[in-house]
Tab-separated table of C-alpha atoms and ligand atoms in Angstrom:
chain	number	residue	atom	x	y	z
G	22	MET	CA	17.941	-11.016	18.381
G	23	ARG	CA	14.141	-11.012	18.727
G	24	LEU	CA	12.714	-12.144	22.056
G	25	ILE	CA	9.328	-12.456	23.734
G	26	PHE	CA	9.223	-12.317	27.550
G	27	LEU	CA	6.340	-14.190	29.168
G	28	GLY	CA	5.650	-14.680	32.848
G	29	PRO	CA	3.308	-13.645	35.631
G	30	PRO	CA	3.255	-10.085	36.939
G	31	GLY	CA	6.312	-9.495	39.079
G	32	SER	CA	8.338	-12.338	37.590
G	33	GLY	CA	11.009	-9.802	36.593
G	34	LYS	CA	10.273	-9.397	32.866
G	35	GLY	CA	10.811	-5.635	32.923
G	36	THR	CA	13.951	-5.836	35.076
G	37	GLN	CA	15.578	-8.469	32.865
G	38	ALA	CA	14.455	-6.826	29.614
G	39	GLY	CA	16.010	-3.543	30.741
G	40	LEU	CA	19.357	-5.185	31.539
G	41	LEU	CA	19.512	-7.087	28.254
G	42	ALA	CA	18.342	-4.151	26.143
G	43	GLU	CA	20.956	-1.850	27.678
G	44	ALA	CA	23.792	-4.353	27.241
G	45	HIS	CA	22.988	-5.255	23.627
G	46	GLY	CA	21.217	-2.212	22.198
G	47	PHE	CA	17.915	-4.017	21.733
G	48	CYS	CA	14.653	-2.155	21.684
G	49	GLN	CA	12.544	-2.900	24.813
G	50	ILE	CA	8.854	-2.841	24.025
G	51	SER	CA	6.787	-2.829	27.219
G	52	THR	CA	3.081	-2.591	26.499
G	53	GLY	CA	2.484	-1.881	30.202
G	54	ASP	CA	4.833	1.150	30.140
G	55	MET	CA	3.284	2.409	26.906
G	56	LEU	CA	-0.230	2.107	28.307
G	57	ARG	CA	0.789	3.891	31.549
G	58	GLN	CA	2.286	6.706	29.452
G	59	ALA	CA	-0.973	6.984	27.504
G	60	VAL	CA	-2.876	7.166	30.803
G	61	ALA	CA	-0.506	9.894	32.098
G	62	ASP	CA	-0.899	11.831	28.830
G	63	GLY	CA	-4.696	11.531	29.010
G	64	THR	CA	-4.961	10.238	25.434
G	65	PRO	CA	-8.196	8.531	24.271
G	66	MET	CA	-6.341	5.204	24.350
G	67	GLY	CA	-5.122	5.923	27.890
G	68	LEU	CA	-8.638	6.754	29.076
G	69	LYS	CA	-9.871	3.474	27.609
G	70	ALA	CA	-7.022	1.465	29.174
G	71	LYS	CA	-7.048	2.936	32.701
G	72	ALA	CA	-10.149	1.191	34.033
G	73	CYS	CA	-8.905	-2.219	32.808
G	74	MET	CA	-5.435	-1.700	34.290
G	75	ASP	CA	-6.679	-0.477	37.673
G	76	ALA	CA	-8.918	-3.555	37.921
G	77	GLY	CA	-6.085	-5.954	37.027
G	78	GLU	CA	-7.785	-6.926	33.753
G	79	LEU	CA	-6.278	-6.979	30.273
G	80	VAL	CA	-6.706	-4.059	27.901
G	81	PRO	CA	-8.591	-5.115	24.712
G	82	ASP	CA	-6.447	-6.910	22.125
G	83	GLU	CA	-7.017	-4.372	19.334
G	84	VAL	CA	-5.536	-1.569	21.466
G	85	VAL	CA	-2.257	-3.314	22.290
G	86	ILE	CA	-1.838	-4.976	18.897
G	87	GLY	CA	-1.987	-1.537	17.269
G	88	ILE	CA	0.704	-0.149	19.600
G	89	VAL	CA	3.039	-3.091	18.999
G	90	ARG	CA	2.603	-3.007	15.223
G	91	ASP	CA	3.484	0.719	15.126
G	92	THR	CA	6.538	0.257	17.360
G	93	LEU	CA	7.942	-2.756	15.540
G	94	SER	CA	7.773	-0.936	12.231
G	95	GLY	CA	10.167	1.737	13.597
G	96	GLU	CA	13.844	1.912	12.661
G	97	LYS	CA	15.116	1.534	16.242
G	98	CYS	CA	13.877	-2.070	16.468
G	99	ARG	CA	15.980	-3.262	13.525
G	100	LYS	CA	18.908	-4.413	15.705
G	101	GLY	CA	16.646	-6.590	17.802
G	102	PHE	CA	13.807	-6.262	20.272
G	103	ILE	CA	12.390	-7.641	23.466
G	104	LEU	CA	8.618	-7.779	23.770
G	105	ASP	CA	8.046	-7.330	27.508
G	106	GLY	CA	4.462	-8.269	28.409
G	107	PHE	CA	3.174	-8.939	24.895
G	108	PRO	CA	1.530	-11.154	23.732
G	109	ARG	CA	-0.821	-12.042	26.599
G	110	THR	CA	-3.642	-13.772	24.737
G	111	THR	CA	-3.834	-16.262	21.908
G	112	GLY	CA	-5.346	-13.514	19.732
G	113	GLN	CA	-2.316	-11.283	20.397
G	114	ALA	CA	0.079	-14.165	19.653
G	115	GLN	CA	-1.609	-14.852	16.321
G	116	ALA	CA	-1.562	-11.143	15.442
G	117	LEU	CA	2.143	-11.006	16.328
G	118	ASP	CA	2.863	-13.980	14.056
G	119	ALA	CA	1.220	-12.076	11.191
G	120	ILE	CA	3.109	-8.824	11.942
G	121	LEU	CA	6.487	-10.585	12.128
G	122	HIS	CA	5.713	-12.522	8.962
G	123	ASP	CA	5.057	-9.194	7.181
G	124	PHE	CA	8.416	-7.866	8.460
G	125	SER	CA	10.256	-11.166	7.691
G	126	ALA	CA	11.469	-11.042	11.310
G	127	PRO	CA	10.751	-14.339	13.096
G	128	ILE	CA	11.328	-14.508	16.838
G	129	ASP	CA	14.354	-16.385	18.190
G	130	HIS	CA	13.008	-17.347	21.624
G	131	ALA	CA	9.962	-16.961	23.847
G	132	VAL	CA	11.337	-16.801	27.396
G	133	ALA	CA	9.007	-17.840	30.225
G	134	PHE	CA	9.977	-16.582	33.706
G	135	THR	CA	8.558	-18.771	36.472
G	136	VAL	CA	8.049	-17.730	40.090
G	137	ASP	CA	5.414	-18.644	42.676
G	138	ASP	CA	2.437	-16.440	43.555
G	139	GLU	CA	3.553	-15.485	47.089
G	140	ALA	CA	6.928	-14.247	45.808
G	141	VAL	CA	5.032	-12.167	43.241
G	142	VAL	CA	2.897	-10.556	45.943
G	143	ALA	CA	6.024	-9.747	48.014
G	144	ARG	CA	7.828	-8.268	45.012
G	145	LEU	CA	4.973	-6.173	43.679
G	146	SER	CA	3.635	-4.845	46.943
G	147	GLY	CA	7.171	-3.516	47.652
G	148	ARG	CA	7.849	-2.110	44.183
G	149	ARG	CA	8.356	1.643	43.856
G	150	THR	CA	8.849	3.508	40.572
G	151	CYS	CA	10.319	6.950	39.950
G	152	ARG	CA	7.681	9.407	38.768
G	153	GLY	CA	10.360	11.203	36.755
G	154	CYS	CA	12.613	8.650	34.999
G	155	GLN	CA	10.634	5.425	35.664
G	156	ALA	CA	13.631	3.753	37.411
G	157	MET	CA	12.433	0.814	39.501
G	158	TYR	CA	13.163	-0.015	43.143
G	159	HIS	CA	11.954	-2.411	45.803
G	160	VAL	CA	11.588	-1.364	49.419
G	161	SER	CA	13.514	-4.477	50.613
G	162	PHE	CA	15.247	-6.088	47.601
G	163	ALA	CA	16.483	-2.946	45.787
G	164	PRO	CA	15.988	0.075	48.067
G	165	PRO	CA	17.019	3.606	47.053
G	166	ALA	CA	19.806	5.314	49.019
G	167	ARG	CA	17.272	7.820	50.434
G	168	GLU	CA	13.752	6.631	51.176
G	169	GLY	CA	11.176	7.819	48.644
G	170	GLU	CA	13.768	9.448	46.369
G	171	CYS	CA	15.211	8.208	43.074
G	172	ASP	CA	19.002	7.613	43.115
G	173	LYS	CA	19.249	8.532	39.426
G	174	CYS	CA	17.247	11.750	39.115
G	175	GLY	CA	16.021	12.649	42.614
G	176	GLY	CA	12.403	12.133	41.511
G	177	GLU	CA	9.600	10.999	43.802
G	178	LEU	CA	9.150	7.222	44.180
G	179	VAL	CA	5.532	6.098	43.909
G	180	GLN	CA	3.560	2.858	44.083
G	181	ARG	CA	1.621	1.725	40.995
G	182	ASP	CA	-2.180	1.772	41.371
G	183	ASP	CA	-2.318	-1.919	40.352
G	184	ASP	CA	0.276	-3.015	42.940
G	185	ARG	CA	-2.305	-3.340	45.748
G	186	GLU	CA	-2.596	-6.931	46.984
G	187	ASP	CA	-6.193	-7.482	45.798
G	188	VAL	CA	-5.341	-6.226	42.296
G	189	ILE	CA	-2.085	-8.253	42.220
G	190	ARG	CA	-4.077	-11.425	42.963
G	191	GLN	CA	-6.555	-10.578	40.175
G	192	ARG	CA	-3.629	-10.027	37.752
G	193	LEU	CA	-2.317	-13.474	38.731
G	194	ARG	CA	-5.738	-15.019	37.967
G	195	VAL	CA	-5.853	-13.264	34.594
G	196	TYR	CA	-2.325	-14.487	33.821
G	197	ALA	CA	-3.270	-18.107	34.614
G	198	GLU	CA	-6.401	-17.968	32.453
G	199	SER	CA	-5.311	-15.895	29.469
G	200	THR	CA	-1.519	-15.891	29.207
G	201	ARG	CA	-0.170	-19.149	30.640
G	202	PRO	CA	-1.680	-21.106	27.681
G	203	LEU	CA	0.816	-19.254	25.475
G	204	LEU	CA	3.616	-21.346	26.969
G	205	ASP	CA	2.186	-24.331	25.084
G	206	TYR	CA	1.678	-22.159	21.997
G	207	TYR	CA	5.408	-21.319	21.848
G	208	ARG	CA	6.524	-24.743	23.110
G	209	GLY	CA	4.709	-26.272	20.167
G	210	ARG	CA	6.667	-24.016	17.793
G	211	GLY	CA	9.988	-24.949	19.409
G	212	HIS	CA	10.574	-21.397	20.688
G	213	LEU	CA	10.018	-21.762	24.436
G	214	VAL	CA	12.815	-21.532	26.996
G	215	GLU	CA	11.910	-21.540	30.705
G	216	ILE	CA	13.861	-19.677	33.385
G	217	ASP	CA	13.569	-20.126	37.133
G	218	ALA	CA	13.030	-16.493	38.144
G	219	ALA	CA	12.875	-17.029	41.911
G	220	GLY	CA	16.529	-16.210	42.612
G	221	PRO	CA	18.292	-12.840	42.856
G	222	VAL	CA	18.374	-10.545	39.784
G	223	ASP	CA	21.994	-11.434	38.860
G	224	THR	CA	21.348	-15.181	39.038
G	225	VAL	CA	18.240	-14.890	36.865
G	226	HIS	CA	20.134	-12.703	34.410
G	227	ALA	CA	22.959	-15.235	34.064
G	228	ALA	CA	20.411	-18.010	33.423
G	229	LEU	CA	18.636	-15.834	30.846
G	230	LYS	CA	21.814	-15.071	28.899
G	231	LYS	CA	22.763	-18.737	28.846
G	232	ALA	CA	19.278	-19.794	27.705
G	233	VAL	CA	19.192	-17.377	24.750
G	234	GLY	CA	22.877	-17.780	23.849
G	235	LEU	CA	24.150	-14.273	24.675
E	30	LIG	P1	2.650	-4.583	32.982
E	30	LIG	O1	3.198	-3.283	33.358
E	30	LIG	O2	3.250	-5.311	31.833
E	30	LIG	O3	2.643	-5.460	34.288
E	30	LIG	P2	2.923	-7.010	34.503
E	30	LIG	O4	3.076	-7.936	33.398
E	30	LIG	O5	1.834	-7.344	35.429
E	30	LIG	O6	4.361	-7.001	34.936
E	30	LIG	P3	5.038	-6.159	36.033
E	30	LIG	O7	5.598	-4.908	35.464
E	30	LIG	O8	4.151	-5.990	37.237
E	30	LIG	O9	6.163	-7.190	36.471
E	30	LIG	P4	7.489	-7.668	35.737
E	30	LIG	O10	7.389	-9.124	35.444
E	30	LIG	O11	7.872	-6.758	34.612
E	30	LIG	O12	8.481	-7.522	36.955
E	30	LIG	P5	9.478	-6.303	37.294
E	30	LIG	O13	10.749	-6.489	36.571
E	30	LIG	O14	8.737	-5.019	37.130
E	30	LIG	O15	1.087	-4.472	32.681
E	30	LIG	C1	0.228	-3.726	33.545
E	30	LIG	C2	-1.180	-3.772	32.995
E	30	LIG	O16	-1.220	-3.214	31.658
E	30	LIG	C3	-1.795	-5.174	32.833
E	30	LIG	O17	-2.361	-5.645	34.042
E	30	LIG	C4	-2.845	-4.906	31.746
E	30	LIG	O18	-3.963	-4.250	32.268
E	30	LIG	C5	-2.129	-3.917	30.827
E	30	LIG	N1	-1.372	-4.603	29.761
E	30	LIG	C6	-0.017	-4.592	29.569
E	30	LIG	N2	0.312	-5.324	28.506
E	30	LIG	C7	-0.857	-5.818	28.001
E	30	LIG	C8	-1.167	-6.674	26.903
E	30	LIG	N3	-0.212	-7.193	26.107
E	30	LIG	N4	-2.468	-6.976	26.686
E	30	LIG	C9	-3.453	-6.459	27.462
E	30	LIG	N5	-3.224	-5.659	28.534
E	30	LIG	C10	-1.931	-5.340	28.784
E	30	LIG	O19	9.764	-6.585	38.843
E	30	LIG	C11	8.754	-6.417	39.831
E	30	LIG	C12	9.383	-6.062	41.200
E	30	LIG	O20	10.203	-7.151	41.626
E	30	LIG	C13	10.318	-4.827	41.160
E	30	LIG	O21	10.209	-4.131	42.382
E	30	LIG	C14	11.726	-5.413	41.006
E	30	LIG	O22	12.721	-4.567	41.570
E	30	LIG	C15	11.573	-6.726	41.766
E	30	LIG	N6	12.387	-7.811	41.205
E	30	LIG	C16	12.593	-8.103	39.900
E	30	LIG	N7	13.359	-9.206	39.771
E	30	LIG	C17	13.634	-9.606	41.054
E	30	LIG	C18	14.381	-10.703	41.603
E	30	LIG	N8	14.990	-11.603	40.806
E	30	LIG	N9	14.425	-10.820	42.944
E	30	LIG	C19	13.814	-9.920	43.750
E	30	LIG	N10	13.101	-8.862	43.292
E	30	LIG	C20	13.005	-8.721	41.963
């Protein structure tokens, strides 16, 4: 199965993509995770991306389109993939259409997760991520057993630089301007399914599986 996950920051795209990918052996392609890795590695692409990410702005299309093209051409995506956070602009959506046409691999569904802005701010300002294994927690909704320490690997839990409230609100503005129009783009192609993402993780997951037929 080939899926696109759309939705504002903090709508749970990464959480739900991780659950579905693990259960079904799909490849999870998170452009945000890949860009953060490039920043951590200090690559030229990472240096270019960091300023945009810290400001809550999008990284230029040509950078992310190149990453996605390279990843999709890999063997591990043959069984299916979930694009988590890509595309985010009409230019990226058109580029993706061309890439998938080249691979004869049309998408099955574009899933839009909907949640209101104040819930997003509460979720993201409380998010903590393990510096070691990248496992994700929330100080209230999904706390670790020991504060500041990853349950899985014992690594340090840290807050993302772009999870400050002012940057979260800028990311929400960028989503409304640049990415929300893609809902109409995929609705027009008959691919869009919308999920109410305001409930608990398990409830959202059950709705997701039903919507995509898994
Ligand atoms: P990216 O890392 O993709 O961030 P995002 O889209 O803003 O999404 P998030 O990871 O913040 O949220 P999510 O929807 O995945 O929610 P999550 O499951 O983590 O991108 C970061 C930056 O990289 C961008 O701003 C941009 O600069 C750049 N970038 C990335 N892709 C790009 C592209 N294609 N083009 C250009 N630039 C790009 O959950 C969030 C929190 O909520 C967690 O703490 C979680 O535990 C909790 N949670 C999840 N679900 C629930 C629930 N149902 N109830 C309660 N809590 C929940």
